[in-house]
Coordinates of C-alpha atoms and ligand atoms in Angstrom, one line a residue:
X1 CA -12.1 -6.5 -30.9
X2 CA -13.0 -5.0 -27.3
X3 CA -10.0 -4.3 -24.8
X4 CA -11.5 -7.2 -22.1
X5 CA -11.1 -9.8 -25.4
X6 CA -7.8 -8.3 -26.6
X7 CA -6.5 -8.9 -22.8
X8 CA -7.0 -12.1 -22.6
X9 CA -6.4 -13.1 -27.1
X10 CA -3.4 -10.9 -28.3
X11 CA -0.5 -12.3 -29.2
X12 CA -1.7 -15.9 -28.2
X13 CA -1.1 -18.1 -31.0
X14 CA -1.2 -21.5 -30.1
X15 CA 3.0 -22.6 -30.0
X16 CA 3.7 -24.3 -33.3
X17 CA 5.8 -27.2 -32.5
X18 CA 3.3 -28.3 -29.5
X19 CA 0.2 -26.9 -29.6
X20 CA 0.9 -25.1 -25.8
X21 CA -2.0 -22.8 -25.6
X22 CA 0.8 -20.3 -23.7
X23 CA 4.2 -18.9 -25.4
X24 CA 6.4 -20.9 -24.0
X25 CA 9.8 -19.5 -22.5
X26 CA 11.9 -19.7 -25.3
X27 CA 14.9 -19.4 -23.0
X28 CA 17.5 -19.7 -25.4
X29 CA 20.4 -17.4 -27.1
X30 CA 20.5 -18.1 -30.3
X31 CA 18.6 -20.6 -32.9
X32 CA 20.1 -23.2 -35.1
X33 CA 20.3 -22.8 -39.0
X34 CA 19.3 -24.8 -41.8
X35 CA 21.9 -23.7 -44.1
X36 CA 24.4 -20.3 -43.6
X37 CA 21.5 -17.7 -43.3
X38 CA 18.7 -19.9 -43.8
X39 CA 16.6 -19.6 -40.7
X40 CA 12.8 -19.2 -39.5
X41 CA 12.9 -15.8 -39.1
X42 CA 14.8 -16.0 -35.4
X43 CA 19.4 -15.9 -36.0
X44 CA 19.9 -14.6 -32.1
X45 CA 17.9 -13.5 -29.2
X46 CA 19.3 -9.8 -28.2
X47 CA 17.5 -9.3 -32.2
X48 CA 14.4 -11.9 -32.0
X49 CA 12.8 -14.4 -29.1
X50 CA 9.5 -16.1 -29.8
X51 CA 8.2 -15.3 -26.5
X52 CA 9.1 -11.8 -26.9
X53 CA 7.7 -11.3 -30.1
X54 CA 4.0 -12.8 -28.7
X55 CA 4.6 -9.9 -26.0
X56 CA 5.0 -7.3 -28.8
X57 CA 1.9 -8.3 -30.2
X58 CA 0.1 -7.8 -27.7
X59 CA 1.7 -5.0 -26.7
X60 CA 0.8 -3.4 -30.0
X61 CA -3.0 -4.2 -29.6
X62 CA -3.5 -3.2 -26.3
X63 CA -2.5 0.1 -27.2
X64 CA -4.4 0.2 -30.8
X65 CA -0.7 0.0 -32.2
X66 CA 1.0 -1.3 -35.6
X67 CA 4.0 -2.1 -33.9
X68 CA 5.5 -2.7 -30.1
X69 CA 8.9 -3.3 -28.9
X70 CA 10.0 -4.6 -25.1
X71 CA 12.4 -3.3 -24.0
X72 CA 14.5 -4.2 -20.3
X73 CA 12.8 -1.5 -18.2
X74 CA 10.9 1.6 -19.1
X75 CA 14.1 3.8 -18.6
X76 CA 16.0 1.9 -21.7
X77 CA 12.1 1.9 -23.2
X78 CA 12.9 6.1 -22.7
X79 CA 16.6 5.7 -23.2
X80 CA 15.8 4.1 -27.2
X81 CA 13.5 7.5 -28.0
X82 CA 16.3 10.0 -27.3
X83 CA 19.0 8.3 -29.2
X84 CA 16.6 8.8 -32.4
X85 CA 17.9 12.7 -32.0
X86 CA 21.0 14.0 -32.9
X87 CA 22.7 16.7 -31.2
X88 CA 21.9 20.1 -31.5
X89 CA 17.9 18.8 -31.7
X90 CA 15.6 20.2 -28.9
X91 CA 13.2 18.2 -26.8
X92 CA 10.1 20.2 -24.7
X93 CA 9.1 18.3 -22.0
X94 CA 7.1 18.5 -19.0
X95 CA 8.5 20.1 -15.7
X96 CA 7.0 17.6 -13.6
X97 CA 7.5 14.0 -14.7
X98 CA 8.6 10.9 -13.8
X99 CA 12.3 11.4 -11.5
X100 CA 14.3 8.7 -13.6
X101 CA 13.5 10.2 -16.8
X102 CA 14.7 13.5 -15.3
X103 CA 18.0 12.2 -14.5
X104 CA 17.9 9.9 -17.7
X105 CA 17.8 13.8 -19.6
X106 CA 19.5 15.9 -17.6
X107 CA 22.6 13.6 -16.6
X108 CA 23.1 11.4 -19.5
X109 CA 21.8 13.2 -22.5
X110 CA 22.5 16.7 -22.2
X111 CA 26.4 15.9 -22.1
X112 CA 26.0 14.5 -25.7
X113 CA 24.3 18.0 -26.5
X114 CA 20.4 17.0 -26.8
X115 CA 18.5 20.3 -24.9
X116 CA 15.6 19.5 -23.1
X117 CA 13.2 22.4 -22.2
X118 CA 11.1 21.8 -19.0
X119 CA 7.6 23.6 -19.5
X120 CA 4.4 23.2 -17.5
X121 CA 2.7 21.2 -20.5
X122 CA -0.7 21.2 -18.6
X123 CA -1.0 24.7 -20.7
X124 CA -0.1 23.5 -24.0
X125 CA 0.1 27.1 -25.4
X126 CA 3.8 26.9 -23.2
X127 CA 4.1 24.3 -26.0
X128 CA 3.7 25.9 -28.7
X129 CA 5.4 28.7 -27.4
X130 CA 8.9 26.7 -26.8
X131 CA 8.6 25.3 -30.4
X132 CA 11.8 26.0 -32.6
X133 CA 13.0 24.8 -35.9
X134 CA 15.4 22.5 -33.6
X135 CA 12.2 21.0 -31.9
X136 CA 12.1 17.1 -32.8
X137 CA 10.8 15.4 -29.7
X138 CA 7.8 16.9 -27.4
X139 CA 8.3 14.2 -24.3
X140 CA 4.8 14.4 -21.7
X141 CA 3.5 12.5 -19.5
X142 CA -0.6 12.4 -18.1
X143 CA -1.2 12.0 -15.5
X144 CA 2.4 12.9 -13.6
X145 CA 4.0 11.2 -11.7
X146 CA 3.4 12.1 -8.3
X147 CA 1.5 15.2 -9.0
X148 CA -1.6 13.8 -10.9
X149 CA -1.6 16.6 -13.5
X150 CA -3.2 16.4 -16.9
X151 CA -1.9 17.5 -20.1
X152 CA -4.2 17.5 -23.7
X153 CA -2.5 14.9 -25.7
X154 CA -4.7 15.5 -28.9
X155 CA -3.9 19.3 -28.4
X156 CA -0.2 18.7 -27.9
X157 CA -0.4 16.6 -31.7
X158 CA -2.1 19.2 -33.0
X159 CA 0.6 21.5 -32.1
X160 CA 3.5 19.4 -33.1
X161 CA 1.8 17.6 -36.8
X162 CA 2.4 20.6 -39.1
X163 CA 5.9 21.1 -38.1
X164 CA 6.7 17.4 -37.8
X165 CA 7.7 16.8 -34.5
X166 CA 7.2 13.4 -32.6
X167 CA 5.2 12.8 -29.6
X168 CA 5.9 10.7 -27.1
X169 CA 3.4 9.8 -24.0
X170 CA 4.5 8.3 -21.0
X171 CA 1.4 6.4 -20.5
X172 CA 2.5 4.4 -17.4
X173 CA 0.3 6.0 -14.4
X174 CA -2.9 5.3 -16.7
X175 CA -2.5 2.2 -18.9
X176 CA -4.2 0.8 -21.9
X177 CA -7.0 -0.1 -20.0
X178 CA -7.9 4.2 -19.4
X179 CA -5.7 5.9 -22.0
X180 CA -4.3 5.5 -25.6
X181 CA -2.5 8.2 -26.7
X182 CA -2.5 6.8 -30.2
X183 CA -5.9 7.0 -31.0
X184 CA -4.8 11.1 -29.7
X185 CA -2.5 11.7 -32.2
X186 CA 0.4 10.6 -30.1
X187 CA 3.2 9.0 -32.4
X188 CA 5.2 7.0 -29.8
X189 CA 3.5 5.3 -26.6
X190 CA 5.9 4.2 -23.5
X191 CA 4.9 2.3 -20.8
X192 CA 6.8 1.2 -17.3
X193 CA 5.2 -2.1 -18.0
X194 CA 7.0 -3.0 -14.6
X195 CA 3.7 -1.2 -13.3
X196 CA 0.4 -1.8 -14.5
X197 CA 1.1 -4.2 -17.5
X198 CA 2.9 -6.6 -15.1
X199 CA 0.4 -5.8 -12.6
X200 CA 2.3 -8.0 -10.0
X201 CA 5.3 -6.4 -8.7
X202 CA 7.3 -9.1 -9.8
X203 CA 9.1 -8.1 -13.2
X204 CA 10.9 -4.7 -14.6
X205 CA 10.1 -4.1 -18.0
X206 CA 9.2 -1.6 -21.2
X207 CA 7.4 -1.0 -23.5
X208 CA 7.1 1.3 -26.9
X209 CA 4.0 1.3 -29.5
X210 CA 3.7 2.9 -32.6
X211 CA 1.6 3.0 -35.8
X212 CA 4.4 3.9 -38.1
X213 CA 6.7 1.4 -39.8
X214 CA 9.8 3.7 -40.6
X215 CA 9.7 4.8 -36.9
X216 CA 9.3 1.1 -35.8
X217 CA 12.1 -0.1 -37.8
X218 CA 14.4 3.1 -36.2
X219 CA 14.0 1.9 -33.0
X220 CA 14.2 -1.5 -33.6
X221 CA 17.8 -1.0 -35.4
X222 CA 18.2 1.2 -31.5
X223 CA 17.2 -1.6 -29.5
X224 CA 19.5 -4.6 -31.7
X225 CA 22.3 -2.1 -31.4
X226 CA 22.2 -0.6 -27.7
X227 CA 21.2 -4.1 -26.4
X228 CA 18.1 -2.9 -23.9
X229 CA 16.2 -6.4 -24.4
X230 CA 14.0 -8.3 -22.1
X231 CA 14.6 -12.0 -20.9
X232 CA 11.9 -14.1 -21.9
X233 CA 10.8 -15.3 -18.5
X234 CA 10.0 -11.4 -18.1
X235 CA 8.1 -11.3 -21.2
X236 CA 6.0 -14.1 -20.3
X237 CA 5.0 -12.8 -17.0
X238 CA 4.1 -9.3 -18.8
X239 CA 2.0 -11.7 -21.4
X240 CA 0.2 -13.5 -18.0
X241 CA -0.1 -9.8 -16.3
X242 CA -1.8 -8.2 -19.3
X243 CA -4.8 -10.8 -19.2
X244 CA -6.2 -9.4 -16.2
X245 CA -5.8 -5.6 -17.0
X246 CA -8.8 -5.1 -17.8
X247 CA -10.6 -6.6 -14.3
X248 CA -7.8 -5.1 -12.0
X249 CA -7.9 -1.7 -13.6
X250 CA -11.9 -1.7 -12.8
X251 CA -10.8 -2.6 -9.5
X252 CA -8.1 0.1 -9.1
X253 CA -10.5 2.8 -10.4
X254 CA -12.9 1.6 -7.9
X255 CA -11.0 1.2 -4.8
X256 CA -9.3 4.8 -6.3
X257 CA -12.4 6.7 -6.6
X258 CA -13.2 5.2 -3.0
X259 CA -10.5 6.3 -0.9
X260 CA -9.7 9.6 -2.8
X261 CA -13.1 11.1 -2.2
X262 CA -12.9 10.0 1.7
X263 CA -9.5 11.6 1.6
X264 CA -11.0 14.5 0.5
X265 CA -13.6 14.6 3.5
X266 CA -10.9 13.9 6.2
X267 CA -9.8 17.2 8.3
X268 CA -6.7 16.1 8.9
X269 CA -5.6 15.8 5.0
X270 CA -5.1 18.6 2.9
X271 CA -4.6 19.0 -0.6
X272 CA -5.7 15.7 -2.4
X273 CA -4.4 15.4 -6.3
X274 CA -6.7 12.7 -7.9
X275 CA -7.8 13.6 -11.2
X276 CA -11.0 12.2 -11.0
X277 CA -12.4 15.5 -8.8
X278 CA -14.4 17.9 -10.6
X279 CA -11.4 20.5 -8.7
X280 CA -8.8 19.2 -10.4
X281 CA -7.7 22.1 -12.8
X282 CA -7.3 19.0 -15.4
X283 CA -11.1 17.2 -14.8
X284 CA -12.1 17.9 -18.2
X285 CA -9.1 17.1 -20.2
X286 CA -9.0 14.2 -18.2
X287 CA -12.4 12.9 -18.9
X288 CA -12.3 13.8 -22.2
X289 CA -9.2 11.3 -23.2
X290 CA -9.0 9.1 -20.1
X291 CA -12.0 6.2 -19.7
X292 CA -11.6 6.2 -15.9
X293 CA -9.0 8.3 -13.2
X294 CA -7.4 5.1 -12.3
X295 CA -5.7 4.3 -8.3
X296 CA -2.7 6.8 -8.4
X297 CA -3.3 9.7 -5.2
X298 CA -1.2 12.1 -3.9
X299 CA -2.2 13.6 -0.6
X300 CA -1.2 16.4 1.9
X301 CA -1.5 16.6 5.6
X302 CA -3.0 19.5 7.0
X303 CA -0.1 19.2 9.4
X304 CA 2.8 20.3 6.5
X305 CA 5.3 18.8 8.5
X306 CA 7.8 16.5 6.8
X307 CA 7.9 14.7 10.2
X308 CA 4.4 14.3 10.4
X309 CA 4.9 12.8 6.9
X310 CA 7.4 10.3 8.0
X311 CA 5.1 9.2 10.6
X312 CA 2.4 8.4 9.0
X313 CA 4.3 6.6 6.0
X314 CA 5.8 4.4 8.6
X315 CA 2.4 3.6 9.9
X316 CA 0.1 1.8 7.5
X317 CA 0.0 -1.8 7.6
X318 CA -1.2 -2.8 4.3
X319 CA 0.1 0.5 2.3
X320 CA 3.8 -1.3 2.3
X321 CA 6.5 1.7 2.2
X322 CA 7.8 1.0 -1.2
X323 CA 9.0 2.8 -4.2
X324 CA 6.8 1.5 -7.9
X325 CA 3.4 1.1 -7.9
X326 CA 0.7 -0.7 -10.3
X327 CA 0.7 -3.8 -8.6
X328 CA -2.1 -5.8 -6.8
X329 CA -1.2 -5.0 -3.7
X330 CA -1.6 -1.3 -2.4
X331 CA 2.3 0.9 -1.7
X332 CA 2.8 4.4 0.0
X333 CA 5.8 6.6 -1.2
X334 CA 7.5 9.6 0.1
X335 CA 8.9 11.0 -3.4
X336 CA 10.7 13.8 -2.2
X337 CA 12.9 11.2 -0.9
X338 CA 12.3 8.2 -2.6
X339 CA 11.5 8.2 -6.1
X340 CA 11.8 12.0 -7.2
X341 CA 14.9 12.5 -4.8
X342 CA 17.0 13.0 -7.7
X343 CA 15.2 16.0 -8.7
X344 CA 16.8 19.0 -6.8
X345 CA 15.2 20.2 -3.9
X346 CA 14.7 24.1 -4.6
X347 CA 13.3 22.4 -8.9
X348 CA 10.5 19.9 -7.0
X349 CA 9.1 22.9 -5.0
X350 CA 8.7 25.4 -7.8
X351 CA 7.2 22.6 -9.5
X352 CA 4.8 21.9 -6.7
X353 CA 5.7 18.6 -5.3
X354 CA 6.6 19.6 -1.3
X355 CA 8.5 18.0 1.1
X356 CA 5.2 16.6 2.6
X357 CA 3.4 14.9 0.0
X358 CA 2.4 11.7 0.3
X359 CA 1.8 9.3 -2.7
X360 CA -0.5 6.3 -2.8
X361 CA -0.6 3.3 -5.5
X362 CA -3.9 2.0 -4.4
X363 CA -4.2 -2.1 -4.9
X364 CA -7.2 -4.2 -5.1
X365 CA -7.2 -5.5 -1.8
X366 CA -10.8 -4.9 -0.5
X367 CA -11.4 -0.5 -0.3
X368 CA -12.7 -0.6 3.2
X369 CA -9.6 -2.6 4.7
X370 CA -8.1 0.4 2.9
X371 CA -9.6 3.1 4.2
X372 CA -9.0 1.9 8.4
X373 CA -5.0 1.3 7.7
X374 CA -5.0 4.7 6.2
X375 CA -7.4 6.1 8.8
X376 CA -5.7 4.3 12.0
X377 CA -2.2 5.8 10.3
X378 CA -3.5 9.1 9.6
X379 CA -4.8 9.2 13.2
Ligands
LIG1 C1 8.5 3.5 -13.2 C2 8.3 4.6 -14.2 C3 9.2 4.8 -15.3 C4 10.5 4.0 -15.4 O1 10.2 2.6 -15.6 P1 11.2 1.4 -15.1 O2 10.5 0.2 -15.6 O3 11.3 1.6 -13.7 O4 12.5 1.6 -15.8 C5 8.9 5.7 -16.2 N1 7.8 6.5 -16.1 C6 6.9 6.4 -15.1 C7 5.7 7.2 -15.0 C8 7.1 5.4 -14.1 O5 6.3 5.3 -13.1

């Protein structure tokens, strides 16, 4: 089946005891019993909720999956991959990724002695370089989060395969609809599906596929134990958000690819970090596993200043000042201070991310309406 169909067809059976063409929202705790143990499958809803299990379904296919599991945000979607590890084990991941799973690493689960080695994973020989016989998790993410860089995920399994070693992508910034790290090589895929998934900036949610069963039934045992479960009113508006994926991706790649490249040609912005550019150190890798380069830009001013910065982020009319992104309507983010404040100052520079970067999530509002708030903030 073709992604547009799977959209719109997984995990849509009609609901047995109506006929509703929708999962309904099963919004109940727990599910009577026939006789003591004999039930349909469903005993109580932090284990199993009809809605939720129509969302893993579709959660599965989307991503050329086996198996999915929801989880309550993408951070306990993060939180349920780490606690497969004991102590002792070693996890490489990148040195530029997502802030929250940063602080998720460093401040809660290096005190129960996981150790997490930050490597610029863009140049997967630093992989295979950091590789130990402790090494059980190699943790990326492409593109990053806020600085658009690109890492090989088939090159990254091929690394980790002989010696056993999971890999799990962060596949949030590009989605089913451009990326599946499965079909790489990748063993675990995790998705903010508060972003792209729910498309509509109305739900916090997350997301894990995999193809193998003993892994699946690891984190599920995780997930029944730690209690990181979605409501189902959440899980049905991840169902309706995944239905049009396919349409507002094509629409965020479009309006992306617009406003990047007049970015680019603007003398007042600097550095531009869309992946799409035939500059951008990861074009080819990019084109070579991604379908598209999707609405996520991070932009300098020519003008370094972090006041200039300030002013312009406090200037657009239709970019709305807000921290997420993914969602229909277009947002503007400082992540020094907003959502990569928790990294330490001195740690974000090395790693490239300044003080004055400037981080779009573009929407699919119409790309010339766009382009003037951008241009009459700009100045
Ligand atoms: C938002 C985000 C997360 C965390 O997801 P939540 O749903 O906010 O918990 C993880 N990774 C990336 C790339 C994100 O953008």
């Amino acid at each position: 089946m073709k992604p547009a169909t799977k959209y719109i067809h997984a995990g849509m059976n009609p609901d047995p005891s109506t006929g509703a063409i929708i999962p309904p929202v099963y919004q109940t705790s727990t599910y009577v019993q026939e006789a003591p143990a004999t039930h349909k499958g469903y005993e109580y809803a932090r284990s199993q909720n009809p809605t939720r299990t129509a969302l893993e379904e579709a959660y599965a296919a989307i991503e050329n999956g086996n198996y999915a599991l929801a989880f309550s945000s993408g951070v306990a979607a993060t939180d349920a991959v780490i606690k497969l590890l004991q102590p002792g084990d070693e996890v490489i991941c990148a040195n530029d990724m997502y802030g929250g799973t940063y602080r998720l690493f460093t401040k809660v689960f290096e005190k129960f002695g996981i150790r997490f080695i930050y490597v610029d994973t863009t140049k997967t020989e630093n992989i295979r370089k950091s590789v130990t016989d402790k090494t059980k998790l190699i943790w990326i993410e492409t593109p990053t989060n806020p600085l658009m860089n690109i890492t090989d995920i088939a090159a990254v399994a091929k690394i980790a395969k002989p010696k056993n070693i999971l890999v799990a992508v962060d596949n949030t910034f590009a989605s089913p609809a451009l990326q599946n790290p499965l079909d790489c090589g990748a063993d675990i895929v995790m998705h903010s599906a508060t972003k792209y998934l729910g498309g509509h900036s109305d739900v916090i949610q997350g997301a894990l596929m995999m193809n193998d069963k003993d892994l699946r039934e690891k984190l599920y045992f995780i997930q029944k134990s730690c209690g990181a479960v979605p409501g189902p009113m959440d899980c049905f508006l991840v169902l309706r958000g995944i239905k049009t994926l396919g349409v507002r991706m094509k629409a965020h790649c479009e309006n992306g690819a617009k406003i990047a490249n007049w970015l680019k040609a603007n003398p007042k912005v600097g550095k531009v970090y869309w992946p799409g550019f035939e500059d951008h150190p990861g074009h080819e890798v990019a084109k070579k596993q991604m379908k598209a380069f999707g609405g996520m830009i991070s932009f300098e001013l020519k003008n370094d200043s972090v006041e200039e910065a300030k002013r312009v982020l406090s200037s657009t009319h239709l970019f709305s000042l807000a921290e997420s992104l993914g969602g229909v309507e277009s947002l503007i983010n400082h992540p020094a201070s907003m959502t990569h404040a928790s990294i330490p100052r001195e740690e974000r520079i090395k790693n490239g991310l300044s003080d004055s970067l400037i981080r779009l999530s573009v929407g699919i509002e119409d790309g010339d309406d766009l382009i003037e708030d951008l241009n009459k903030a700009i100045g």
